[in-house]
mmCIF file of C-alpha atoms in Angstrom:
data_model
loop_
_atom_site.group_PDB
_atom_site.id
_atom_site.type_symbol
_atom_site.label_atom_id
_atom_site.label_comp_id
_atom_site.label_asym_id
_atom_site.label_seq_id
_atom_site.Cartn_x
_atom_site.Cartn_y
_atom_site.Cartn_z
ATOM 1 C CA MET A 1 -13.602 -20.940 -10.876
ATOM 2 C CA ALA A 2 -10.830 -18.356 -11.654
ATOM 3 C CA ALA A 3 -10.843 -19.262 -15.284
ATOM 4 C CA VAL A 4 -14.585 -18.184 -15.704
ATOM 5 C CA ALA A 5 -13.290 -14.614 -15.571
ATOM 6 C CA ALA A 6 -11.472 -15.054 -18.918
ATOM 7 C CA LYS A 7 -14.125 -17.037 -20.786
ATOM 8 C CA PRO A 8 -17.331 -15.084 -21.365
ATOM 9 C CA HIS A 9 -19.066 -18.156 -22.932
ATOM 10 C CA VAL A 10 -18.959 -19.854 -19.675
ATOM 11 C CA LEU A 11 -21.204 -16.951 -18.395
ATOM 12 C CA VAL A 12 -23.604 -17.511 -21.259
ATOM 13 C CA ALA A 13 -23.886 -21.107 -20.367
ATOM 14 C CA CYS A 14 -24.686 -20.264 -16.868
ATOM 15 C CA ALA A 15 -27.465 -18.191 -17.984
ATOM 16 C CA VAL A 16 -28.905 -20.919 -20.096
ATOM 17 C CA LEU A 17 -28.561 -23.372 -17.289
ATOM 18 C CA LEU A 18 -29.868 -20.994 -14.613
ATOM 19 C CA LEU A 19 -33.076 -22.674 -13.787
ATOM 20 C CA ALA A 20 -31.633 -26.323 -14.265
ATOM 21 C CA VAL A 21 -28.696 -26.105 -11.975
ATOM 22 C CA GLY A 22 -28.925 -22.740 -10.307
ATOM 23 C CA CYS A 23 -25.727 -21.322 -12.093
ATOM 24 C CA GLN A 24 -25.566 -17.545 -11.851
ATOM 25 C CA ALA A 25 -23.530 -15.103 -13.892
ATOM 26 C CA SER A 26 -21.976 -12.765 -11.370
ATOM 27 C CA PRO A 27 -20.611 -9.160 -11.834
ATOM 28 C CA PHE A 28 -17.781 -10.178 -9.598
ATOM 29 C CA TRP A 29 -15.022 -12.713 -9.678
ATOM 30 C CA PRO A 30 -11.968 -13.503 -7.584
ATOM 31 C CA LEU A 31 -8.452 -12.189 -8.379
ATOM 32 C CA GLU A 32 -6.184 -14.667 -9.720
ATOM 33 C CA ILE A 33 -2.435 -15.165 -10.249
ATOM 34 C CA GLY A 34 -1.527 -14.708 -13.955
ATOM 35 C CA TYR A 35 -4.488 -12.988 -14.885
ATOM 36 C CA TYR A 36 -2.678 -11.268 -17.710
ATOM 37 C CA HIS A 37 -1.079 -14.460 -18.964
ATOM 38 C CA ASP A 38 -2.973 -14.438 -22.177
ATOM 39 C CA LYS A 39 -4.203 -10.815 -22.504
ATOM 40 C CA CYS A 40 -0.885 -9.064 -21.935
ATOM 41 C CA PRO A 41 1.932 -11.670 -21.114
ATOM 42 C CA GLN A 42 4.580 -9.151 -20.525
ATOM 43 C CA ALA A 43 2.449 -6.920 -18.131
ATOM 44 C CA GLU A 44 4.152 -7.943 -15.036
ATOM 45 C CA ALA A 45 7.656 -7.797 -16.543
ATOM 46 C CA VAL A 46 7.056 -4.446 -17.867
ATOM 47 C CA VAL A 47 6.113 -3.243 -14.277
ATOM 48 C CA LYS A 48 9.078 -4.926 -12.694
ATOM 49 C CA GLY A 49 11.692 -3.418 -15.243
ATOM 50 C CA VAL A 50 10.318 0.082 -14.662
ATOM 51 C CA MET A 51 10.407 -0.393 -10.787
ATOM 52 C CA GLU A 52 14.088 -1.863 -10.878
ATOM 53 C CA LYS A 53 15.260 1.326 -12.895
ATOM 54 C CA ALA A 54 13.285 3.779 -10.569
ATOM 55 C CA ILE A 55 14.669 1.981 -7.241
ATOM 56 C CA SER A 56 18.246 1.931 -8.595
ATOM 57 C CA GLN A 57 18.035 5.775 -8.984
ATOM 58 C CA ASN A 58 16.313 6.369 -5.670
ATOM 59 C CA PRO A 59 15.306 3.686 -3.143
ATOM 60 C CA GLY A 60 12.515 5.974 -1.849
ATOM 61 C CA ASN A 61 10.583 5.183 -5.016
ATOM 62 C CA GLY A 62 10.081 1.747 -3.692
ATOM 63 C CA ALA A 63 8.855 2.866 -0.438
ATOM 64 C CA ALA A 64 6.497 5.217 -2.125
ATOM 65 C CA MET A 65 4.894 2.336 -3.962
ATOM 66 C CA ILE A 66 4.303 0.239 -0.790
ATOM 67 C CA ARG A 67 2.686 3.192 0.980
ATOM 68 C CA MET A 68 0.735 4.033 -2.042
ATOM 69 C CA LEU A 69 -0.883 0.425 -1.932
ATOM 70 C CA PHE A 70 -1.907 0.967 1.666
ATOM 71 C CA HIS A 71 -3.348 4.321 1.063
ATOM 72 C CA ASP A 72 -5.317 3.151 -1.999
ATOM 73 C CA CYS A 73 -6.591 0.024 -0.505
ATOM 74 C CA PHE A 74 -7.963 1.456 2.851
ATOM 75 C CA VAL A 75 -10.082 4.058 0.959
ATOM 76 C CA GLU A 76 -12.741 2.647 -1.407
ATOM 77 C CA GLY A 77 -10.833 -0.489 -1.732
ATOM 78 C CA CYS A 78 -7.747 -1.262 -3.987
ATOM 79 C CA ASP A 79 -9.272 0.681 -7.088
ATOM 80 C CA ALA A 80 -6.596 3.300 -7.723
ATOM 81 C CA SER A 81 -9.137 5.884 -6.752
ATOM 82 C CA VAL A 82 -5.964 7.593 -4.882
ATOM 83 C CA LEU A 83 -4.524 8.444 -8.292
ATOM 84 C CA LEU A 84 -7.327 10.520 -9.675
ATOM 85 C CA ASP A 85 -6.582 14.226 -10.189
ATOM 86 C CA PRO A 86 -9.019 16.988 -9.459
ATOM 87 C CA THR A 87 -11.469 18.007 -12.156
ATOM 88 C CA PRO A 88 -14.250 20.609 -12.337
ATOM 89 C CA PHE A 89 -16.792 17.795 -11.595
ATOM 90 C CA SER A 90 -14.590 16.221 -8.700
ATOM 91 C CA PRO A 91 -12.355 19.053 -7.440
ATOM 92 C CA THR A 92 -11.258 17.449 -4.158
ATOM 93 C CA PRO A 93 -10.164 13.781 -4.796
ATOM 94 C CA GLU A 94 -8.371 11.599 -2.312
ATOM 95 C CA LYS A 95 -4.895 12.682 -3.272
ATOM 96 C CA LEU A 96 -5.709 16.266 -1.853
ATOM 97 C CA SER A 97 -6.696 14.743 1.435
ATOM 98 C CA PRO A 98 -4.421 15.679 4.372
ATOM 99 C CA PRO A 99 -3.213 11.981 4.912
ATOM 100 C CA ASN A 100 -2.006 12.093 1.346
ATOM 101 C CA ASP A 101 -1.181 15.765 0.369
ATOM 102 C CA PRO A 102 1.592 16.569 0.280
ATOM 103 C CA THR A 103 3.409 13.387 1.738
ATOM 104 C CA LEU A 104 2.248 10.776 -0.736
ATOM 105 C CA ARG A 105 4.229 10.544 -3.747
ATOM 106 C CA GLY A 106 5.098 8.189 -6.700
ATOM 107 C CA PHE A 107 2.253 9.399 -9.022
ATOM 108 C CA GLU A 108 4.810 10.097 -11.810
ATOM 109 C CA LEU A 109 6.139 6.612 -11.574
ATOM 110 C CA ILE A 110 2.698 5.114 -11.818
ATOM 111 C CA ASP A 111 2.271 7.254 -15.077
ATOM 112 C CA ALA A 112 5.576 5.832 -16.354
ATOM 113 C CA ILE A 113 4.552 2.313 -15.828
ATOM 114 C CA LYS A 114 1.018 2.847 -17.367
ATOM 115 C CA ASP A 115 2.554 4.520 -20.452
ATOM 116 C CA ALA A 116 4.723 1.528 -21.049
ATOM 117 C CA LEU A 117 1.933 -0.894 -20.526
ATOM 118 C CA GLU A 118 -0.355 1.095 -22.770
ATOM 119 C CA ALA A 119 2.341 0.790 -25.415
ATOM 120 C CA ALA A 120 2.477 -2.769 -25.116
ATOM 121 C CA CYS A 121 -1.043 -3.766 -24.446
ATOM 122 C CA PRO A 122 -3.660 -0.661 -24.838
ATOM 123 C CA GLY A 123 -6.426 -0.719 -22.609
ATOM 124 C CA VAL A 124 -5.843 -4.026 -20.756
ATOM 125 C CA VAL A 125 -4.018 -3.609 -17.550
ATOM 126 C CA SER A 126 -5.779 -1.534 -14.771
ATOM 127 C CA CYS A 127 -4.114 1.071 -12.565
ATOM 128 C CA ALA A 128 -5.192 -0.878 -9.531
ATOM 129 C CA ASP A 129 -3.191 -3.731 -10.687
ATOM 130 C CA ILE A 130 -0.280 -1.636 -11.498
ATOM 131 C CA VAL A 131 -0.210 -0.214 -7.799
ATOM 132 C CA ALA A 132 -0.385 -3.756 -6.489
ATOM 133 C CA PHE A 133 2.327 -5.066 -8.783
ATOM 134 C CA ALA A 134 4.575 -1.987 -8.119
ATOM 135 C CA ALA A 135 4.355 -2.510 -4.424
ATOM 136 C CA ARG A 136 5.014 -6.256 -4.699
ATOM 137 C CA ASP A 137 8.088 -5.571 -6.912
ATOM 138 C CA ALA A 138 9.321 -2.779 -4.476
ATOM 139 C CA SER A 139 9.019 -5.339 -1.697
ATOM 140 C CA CYS A 140 11.263 -7.811 -3.510
ATOM 141 C CA ILE A 141 13.880 -5.280 -4.777
ATOM 142 C CA LEU A 142 14.284 -3.401 -1.397
ATOM 143 C CA SER A 143 14.427 -6.878 0.670
ATOM 144 C CA ARG A 144 17.104 -8.174 -1.834
ATOM 145 C CA GLY A 145 14.746 -10.869 -2.705
ATOM 146 C CA LYS A 146 13.901 -12.155 0.719
ATOM 147 C CA VAL A 147 10.240 -11.034 0.355
ATOM 148 C CA ASN A 148 9.104 -12.615 -2.970
ATOM 149 C CA PHE A 149 5.574 -13.427 -3.718
ATOM 150 C CA GLN A 150 2.874 -13.653 -6.430
ATOM 151 C CA MET A 151 0.360 -11.038 -6.597
ATOM 152 C CA PRO A 152 -3.169 -11.927 -7.663
ATOM 153 C CA SER A 153 -4.701 -9.505 -10.214
ATOM 154 C CA GLY A 154 -7.822 -8.641 -12.098
ATOM 155 C CA ARG A 155 -8.603 -5.449 -10.190
ATOM 156 C CA ARG A 156 -10.723 -2.811 -11.905
ATOM 157 C CA ASP A 157 -10.356 0.821 -11.437
ATOM 158 C CA GLY A 158 -12.892 2.877 -9.505
ATOM 159 C CA THR A 159 -14.521 6.092 -10.678
ATOM 160 C CA PHE A 160 -15.073 7.894 -7.263
ATOM 161 C CA SER A 161 -12.479 9.604 -5.312
ATOM 162 C CA ASN A 162 -13.308 12.089 -2.342
ATOM 163 C CA ALA A 163 -10.822 13.978 0.014
ATOM 164 C CA SER A 164 -13.172 13.250 2.966
ATOM 165 C CA GLU A 165 -12.798 9.490 2.560
ATOM 166 C CA PRO A 166 -9.012 9.112 3.648
ATOM 167 C CA LEU A 167 -9.833 10.810 6.973
ATOM 168 C CA LYS A 168 -12.225 8.205 7.880
ATOM 169 C CA PHE A 169 -9.972 5.332 7.254
ATOM 170 C CA LEU A 170 -6.366 6.316 7.468
ATOM 171 C CA VAL A 171 -5.636 6.973 11.095
ATOM 172 C CA PRO A 172 -2.713 9.377 12.005
ATOM 173 C CA PRO A 173 0.688 8.353 13.171
ATOM 174 C CA THR A 174 -0.332 9.824 16.597
ATOM 175 C CA SER A 175 -2.739 6.900 17.005
ATOM 176 C CA ASN A 176 -2.862 4.524 19.927
ATOM 177 C CA LEU A 177 -3.028 0.667 19.546
ATOM 178 C CA SER A 178 -6.753 0.397 19.866
ATOM 179 C CA ASP A 179 -7.432 3.088 17.027
ATOM 180 C CA LEU A 180 -5.007 1.256 14.915
ATOM 181 C CA VAL A 181 -6.398 -2.198 15.437
ATOM 182 C CA ALA A 182 -9.914 -0.863 14.848
ATOM 183 C CA SER A 183 -8.832 0.720 11.517
ATOM 184 C CA PHE A 184 -7.522 -2.591 10.364
ATOM 185 C CA VAL A 185 -10.421 -4.640 11.544
ATOM 186 C CA ILE A 186 -13.088 -2.515 9.646
ATOM 187 C CA LYS A 187 -10.921 -3.522 6.487
ATOM 188 C CA GLY A 188 -10.883 -7.231 7.276
ATOM 189 C CA LEU A 189 -7.348 -7.174 8.636
ATOM 190 C CA ASN A 190 -6.394 -8.376 11.999
ATOM 191 C CA THR A 191 -3.927 -7.364 14.788
ATOM 192 C CA GLU A 192 -1.236 -9.469 13.309
ATOM 193 C CA ASP A 193 -1.473 -7.809 9.916
ATOM 194 C CA LEU A 194 -1.288 -4.513 11.651
ATOM 195 C CA VAL A 195 2.108 -5.487 13.295
ATOM 196 C CA VAL A 196 3.336 -7.309 10.153
ATOM 197 C CA LEU A 197 2.752 -4.270 7.829
ATOM 198 C CA SER A 198 3.928 -1.937 10.226
ATOM 199 C CA GLY A 199 7.310 -3.409 9.367
ATOM 200 C CA ALA A 200 7.340 -1.339 6.144
ATOM 201 C CA HIS A 201 8.421 1.453 8.348
ATOM 202 C CA THR A 202 12.046 0.156 7.967
ATOM 203 C CA ILE A 203 12.183 1.938 4.634
ATOM 204 C CA GLY A 204 11.389 5.584 3.520
ATOM 205 C CA ARG A 205 11.315 8.916 4.942
ATOM 206 C CA SER A 206 8.963 10.792 7.188
ATOM 207 C CA HIS A 207 8.039 14.480 7.367
ATOM 208 C CA CYS A 208 9.036 15.989 10.808
ATOM 209 C CA SER A 209 5.443 17.024 11.371
ATOM 210 C CA SER A 210 4.241 13.536 11.612
ATOM 211 C CA PHE A 211 6.087 12.987 14.928
ATOM 212 C CA VAL A 212 7.665 16.228 16.402
ATOM 213 C CA SER A 213 4.434 17.273 18.385
ATOM 214 C CA ASP A 214 3.870 14.096 20.144
ATOM 215 C CA ARG A 215 7.296 12.579 20.274
ATOM 216 C CA LEU A 216 9.659 15.488 20.624
ATOM 217 C CA ASN A 217 7.636 18.392 22.124
ATOM 218 C CA THR A 218 6.143 16.332 24.757
ATOM 219 C CA PRO A 219 7.520 13.615 26.964
ATOM 220 C CA SER A 220 7.483 10.298 25.250
ATOM 221 C CA ASP A 221 9.400 6.818 25.417
ATOM 222 C CA ILE A 222 11.581 7.801 22.496
ATOM 223 C CA ASN A 223 15.437 6.989 22.932
ATOM 224 C CA GLY A 224 17.173 10.133 24.088
ATOM 225 C CA GLY A 225 20.039 9.928 21.542
ATOM 226 C CA LEU A 226 17.579 9.639 18.754
ATOM 227 C CA ALA A 227 15.318 12.440 20.029
ATOM 228 C CA ALA A 228 18.577 14.600 20.136
ATOM 229 C CA PHE A 229 19.366 13.776 16.685
ATOM 230 C CA LEU A 230 15.972 14.508 15.377
ATOM 231 C CA ARG A 231 15.697 17.867 17.170
ATOM 232 C CA GLY A 232 18.739 18.725 15.120
ATOM 233 C CA GLN A 233 16.936 17.985 12.030
ATOM 234 C CA CYS A 234 13.447 19.196 12.614
ATOM 235 C CA PRO A 235 12.095 22.340 13.674
ATOM 236 C CA ALA A 236 9.783 22.443 16.812
ATOM 237 C CA ASP A 237 7.071 23.985 14.644
ATOM 238 C CA ALA A 238 7.189 21.710 11.665
ATOM 239 C CA THR A 239 3.744 21.808 9.817
ATOM 240 C CA PRO A 240 2.581 20.115 6.874
ATOM 241 C CA GLY A 241 3.163 22.127 3.638
ATOM 242 C CA GLY A 242 5.370 24.653 5.724
ATOM 243 C CA ASN A 243 8.896 24.261 7.120
ATOM 244 C CA ASP A 244 8.689 20.256 7.218
ATOM 245 C CA PRO A 245 12.062 18.518 6.346
ATOM 246 C CA THR A 246 12.020 14.533 5.991
ATOM 247 C CA VAL A 247 14.154 12.068 7.948
ATOM 248 C CA MET A 248 14.833 8.476 7.522
ATOM 249 C CA GLN A 249 12.471 6.232 9.301
ATOM 250 C CA ASP A 250 15.067 3.592 10.087
ATOM 251 C CA VAL A 251 18.678 5.120 10.378
ATOM 252 C CA VAL A 252 20.308 1.579 10.664
ATOM 253 C CA THR A 253 19.094 0.105 7.282
ATOM 254 C CA PRO A 254 17.310 2.909 5.780
ATOM 255 C CA ASN A 255 17.173 1.350 2.307
ATOM 256 C CA LYS A 256 16.511 -2.268 2.935
ATOM 257 C CA LEU A 257 13.134 -3.837 3.699
ATOM 258 C CA ASP A 258 13.967 -6.047 6.568
ATOM 259 C CA ARG A 259 13.261 -6.746 10.313
ATOM 260 C CA GLN A 260 15.316 -3.970 11.604
ATOM 261 C CA TYR A 261 12.105 -2.172 12.377
ATOM 262 C CA TYR A 262 11.173 -4.430 14.960
ATOM 263 C CA LYS A 263 14.500 -4.099 16.710
ATOM 264 C CA ASN A 264 14.122 -0.414 16.528
ATOM 265 C CA VAL A 265 10.600 -0.699 18.245
ATOM 266 C CA LEU A 266 12.400 -2.631 21.139
ATOM 267 C CA SER A 267 15.145 -0.238 21.566
ATOM 268 C CA HIS A 268 12.746 2.848 21.361
ATOM 269 C CA THR A 269 14.354 4.141 18.148
ATOM 270 C CA VAL A 270 11.109 4.622 16.138
ATOM 271 C CA LEU A 271 9.436 7.831 14.974
ATOM 272 C CA PHE A 272 5.886 7.430 15.455
ATOM 273 C CA THR A 273 3.532 7.001 18.319
ATOM 274 C CA SER A 274 1.837 4.371 16.370
ATOM 275 C CA ASP A 275 5.107 2.554 16.055
ATOM 276 C CA ALA A 276 5.745 2.648 19.970
ATOM 277 C CA ALA A 277 2.091 1.625 20.533
ATOM 278 C CA LEU A 278 2.909 -1.781 19.228
ATOM 279 C CA MET A 279 4.708 -2.432 22.801
ATOM 280 C CA THR A 280 1.577 -1.322 24.788
ATOM 281 C CA SER A 281 -0.120 -4.805 24.890
ATOM 282 C CA ALA A 282 1.386 -8.360 25.478
ATOM 283 C CA GLU A 283 0.028 -9.538 22.371
ATOM 284 C CA THR A 284 1.571 -7.123 20.083
ATOM 285 C CA ALA A 285 4.819 -6.979 22.195
ATOM 286 C CA ARG A 286 5.207 -10.761 21.649
ATOM 287 C CA MET A 287 4.797 -10.335 17.969
ATOM 288 C CA VAL A 288 7.344 -7.582 17.813
ATOM 289 C CA VAL A 289 9.934 -9.662 19.683
ATOM 290 C CA GLU A 290 9.246 -12.689 17.417
ATOM 291 C CA ASN A 291 9.710 -10.708 14.140
ATOM 292 C CA ALA A 292 12.830 -9.068 15.534
ATOM 293 C CA LYS A 293 14.579 -12.301 16.621
ATOM 294 C CA ILE A 294 13.308 -15.160 14.194
ATOM 295 C CA PRO A 295 14.991 -14.924 10.922
ATOM 296 C CA GLY A 296 12.640 -15.219 8.090
ATOM 297 C CA TRP A 297 9.516 -15.058 10.348
ATOM 298 C CA TRP A 298 8.518 -11.467 9.556
ATOM 299 C CA GLU A 299 9.385 -11.982 5.583
ATOM 300 C CA ASP A 300 6.939 -14.754 5.249
ATOM 301 C CA LYS A 301 4.285 -12.957 7.059
ATOM 302 C CA PHE A 302 4.772 -9.830 5.196
ATOM 303 C CA GLU A 303 4.224 -11.583 1.933
ATOM 304 C CA LYS A 304 0.849 -12.880 3.052
ATOM 305 C CA ALA A 305 -0.469 -9.725 4.559
ATOM 306 C CA MET A 306 0.586 -7.719 1.455
ATOM 307 C CA VAL A 307 -1.513 -10.025 -0.592
ATOM 308 C CA LYS A 308 -4.232 -9.755 1.853
ATOM 309 C CA MET A 309 -4.129 -5.992 1.968
ATOM 310 C CA ALA A 310 -4.291 -5.867 -1.814
ATOM 311 C CA GLY A 311 -7.585 -7.693 -1.784
ATOM 312 C CA ILE A 312 -9.358 -5.225 0.166
ATOM 313 C CA GLU A 313 -12.787 -4.530 -1.414
ATOM 314 C CA VAL A 314 -11.580 -4.894 -4.939
ATOM 315 C CA LYS A 315 -13.743 -4.225 -7.984
ATOM 316 C CA THR A 316 -13.518 -7.068 -10.506
ATOM 317 C CA GLY A 317 -15.615 -8.415 -13.470
ATOM 318 C CA TYR A 318 -18.038 -5.865 -14.780
ATOM 319 C CA GLN A 319 -17.365 -3.334 -11.943
ATOM 320 C CA GLY A 320 -15.368 -0.260 -12.397
ATOM 321 C CA GLN A 321 -13.230 0.299 -15.733
ATOM 322 C CA ILE A 322 -9.792 -0.001 -16.987
ATOM 323 C CA ARG A 323 -8.547 3.625 -17.096
ATOM 324 C CA LYS A 324 -6.672 4.766 -20.084
ATOM 325 C CA ASN A 325 -4.956 7.447 -17.954
ATOM 326 C CA CYS A 326 -4.477 6.596 -14.067
ATOM 327 C CA ARG A 327 -5.221 10.314 -13.301
ATOM 328 C CA ALA A 328 -8.607 10.422 -14.910
ATOM 329 C CA ILE A 329 -11.763 8.214 -15.337
ATOM 330 C CA ASN A 330 -12.679 7.292 -19.016
ATOM 331 C CA HIS A 331 -15.590 9.054 -20.550
ATOM 332 C CA TYR A 332 -17.179 7.185 -23.259
#
């Protein structure tokens, strides 16, 4: 079935046989592994090469790509809408929305990957697939190969982006468990996906404003030693865009994608209310314990959850476009 996407003559045959066999040419078809095998065989290698260099220079580049996939897919689906810059016709795109601005980063890295791919195969590889490949490669590199999976591709790029949309679908780190679960369910993901994908908080940095008010300035279950350390790093009035330093999300293995996050949840050494919330139900607490204590358990589930997330509301077939510049839609 996936092969139909690469063979237009099959669609013509479907149209001819429509009345006889009920075959329909559809504007949509599934993602597939190796989608660029014929169109741009070096595509995935190009992405990986840029990612390896970027992460060797700064491991935070890998964390940025994994977070970008989440922020893209949960808003308008995985269509690279988060990459679009403001224009006179669309002055407030997603990247200017509070969940993304000023904390979401990695846009220049996506530009570098796109430039390399345009040099190799002009107009072939979508920005949406670049984000998905980059997040996949970041996961593999930062886990030292323990998270290693194939990423289906064939996504097309969206042409709509509005700053109001992330506010609808990206719940803040102050959220309780029911709000977190609801935000995942509406995107076709379940409670286990929430717990598993939260494990990405074992890498990267957080702005103090994301946790100071509800974790340090008010009573919480955060470990006293960590709280004291954080108060030394973060101003009590930290605000987005103001005096707002960053701290490592996982002080034990800050640059390694591993199951340490779940050990941190158990020891109350996590930054966010949304992290601590995983211990507020018997179901999610059990998952936390399993991920913390069973070697390889979380890595296997993370691979599957990443592919599942990267398939949210994708545009394929005749939908969307292949942007020449990831920051702007094509105008023909």
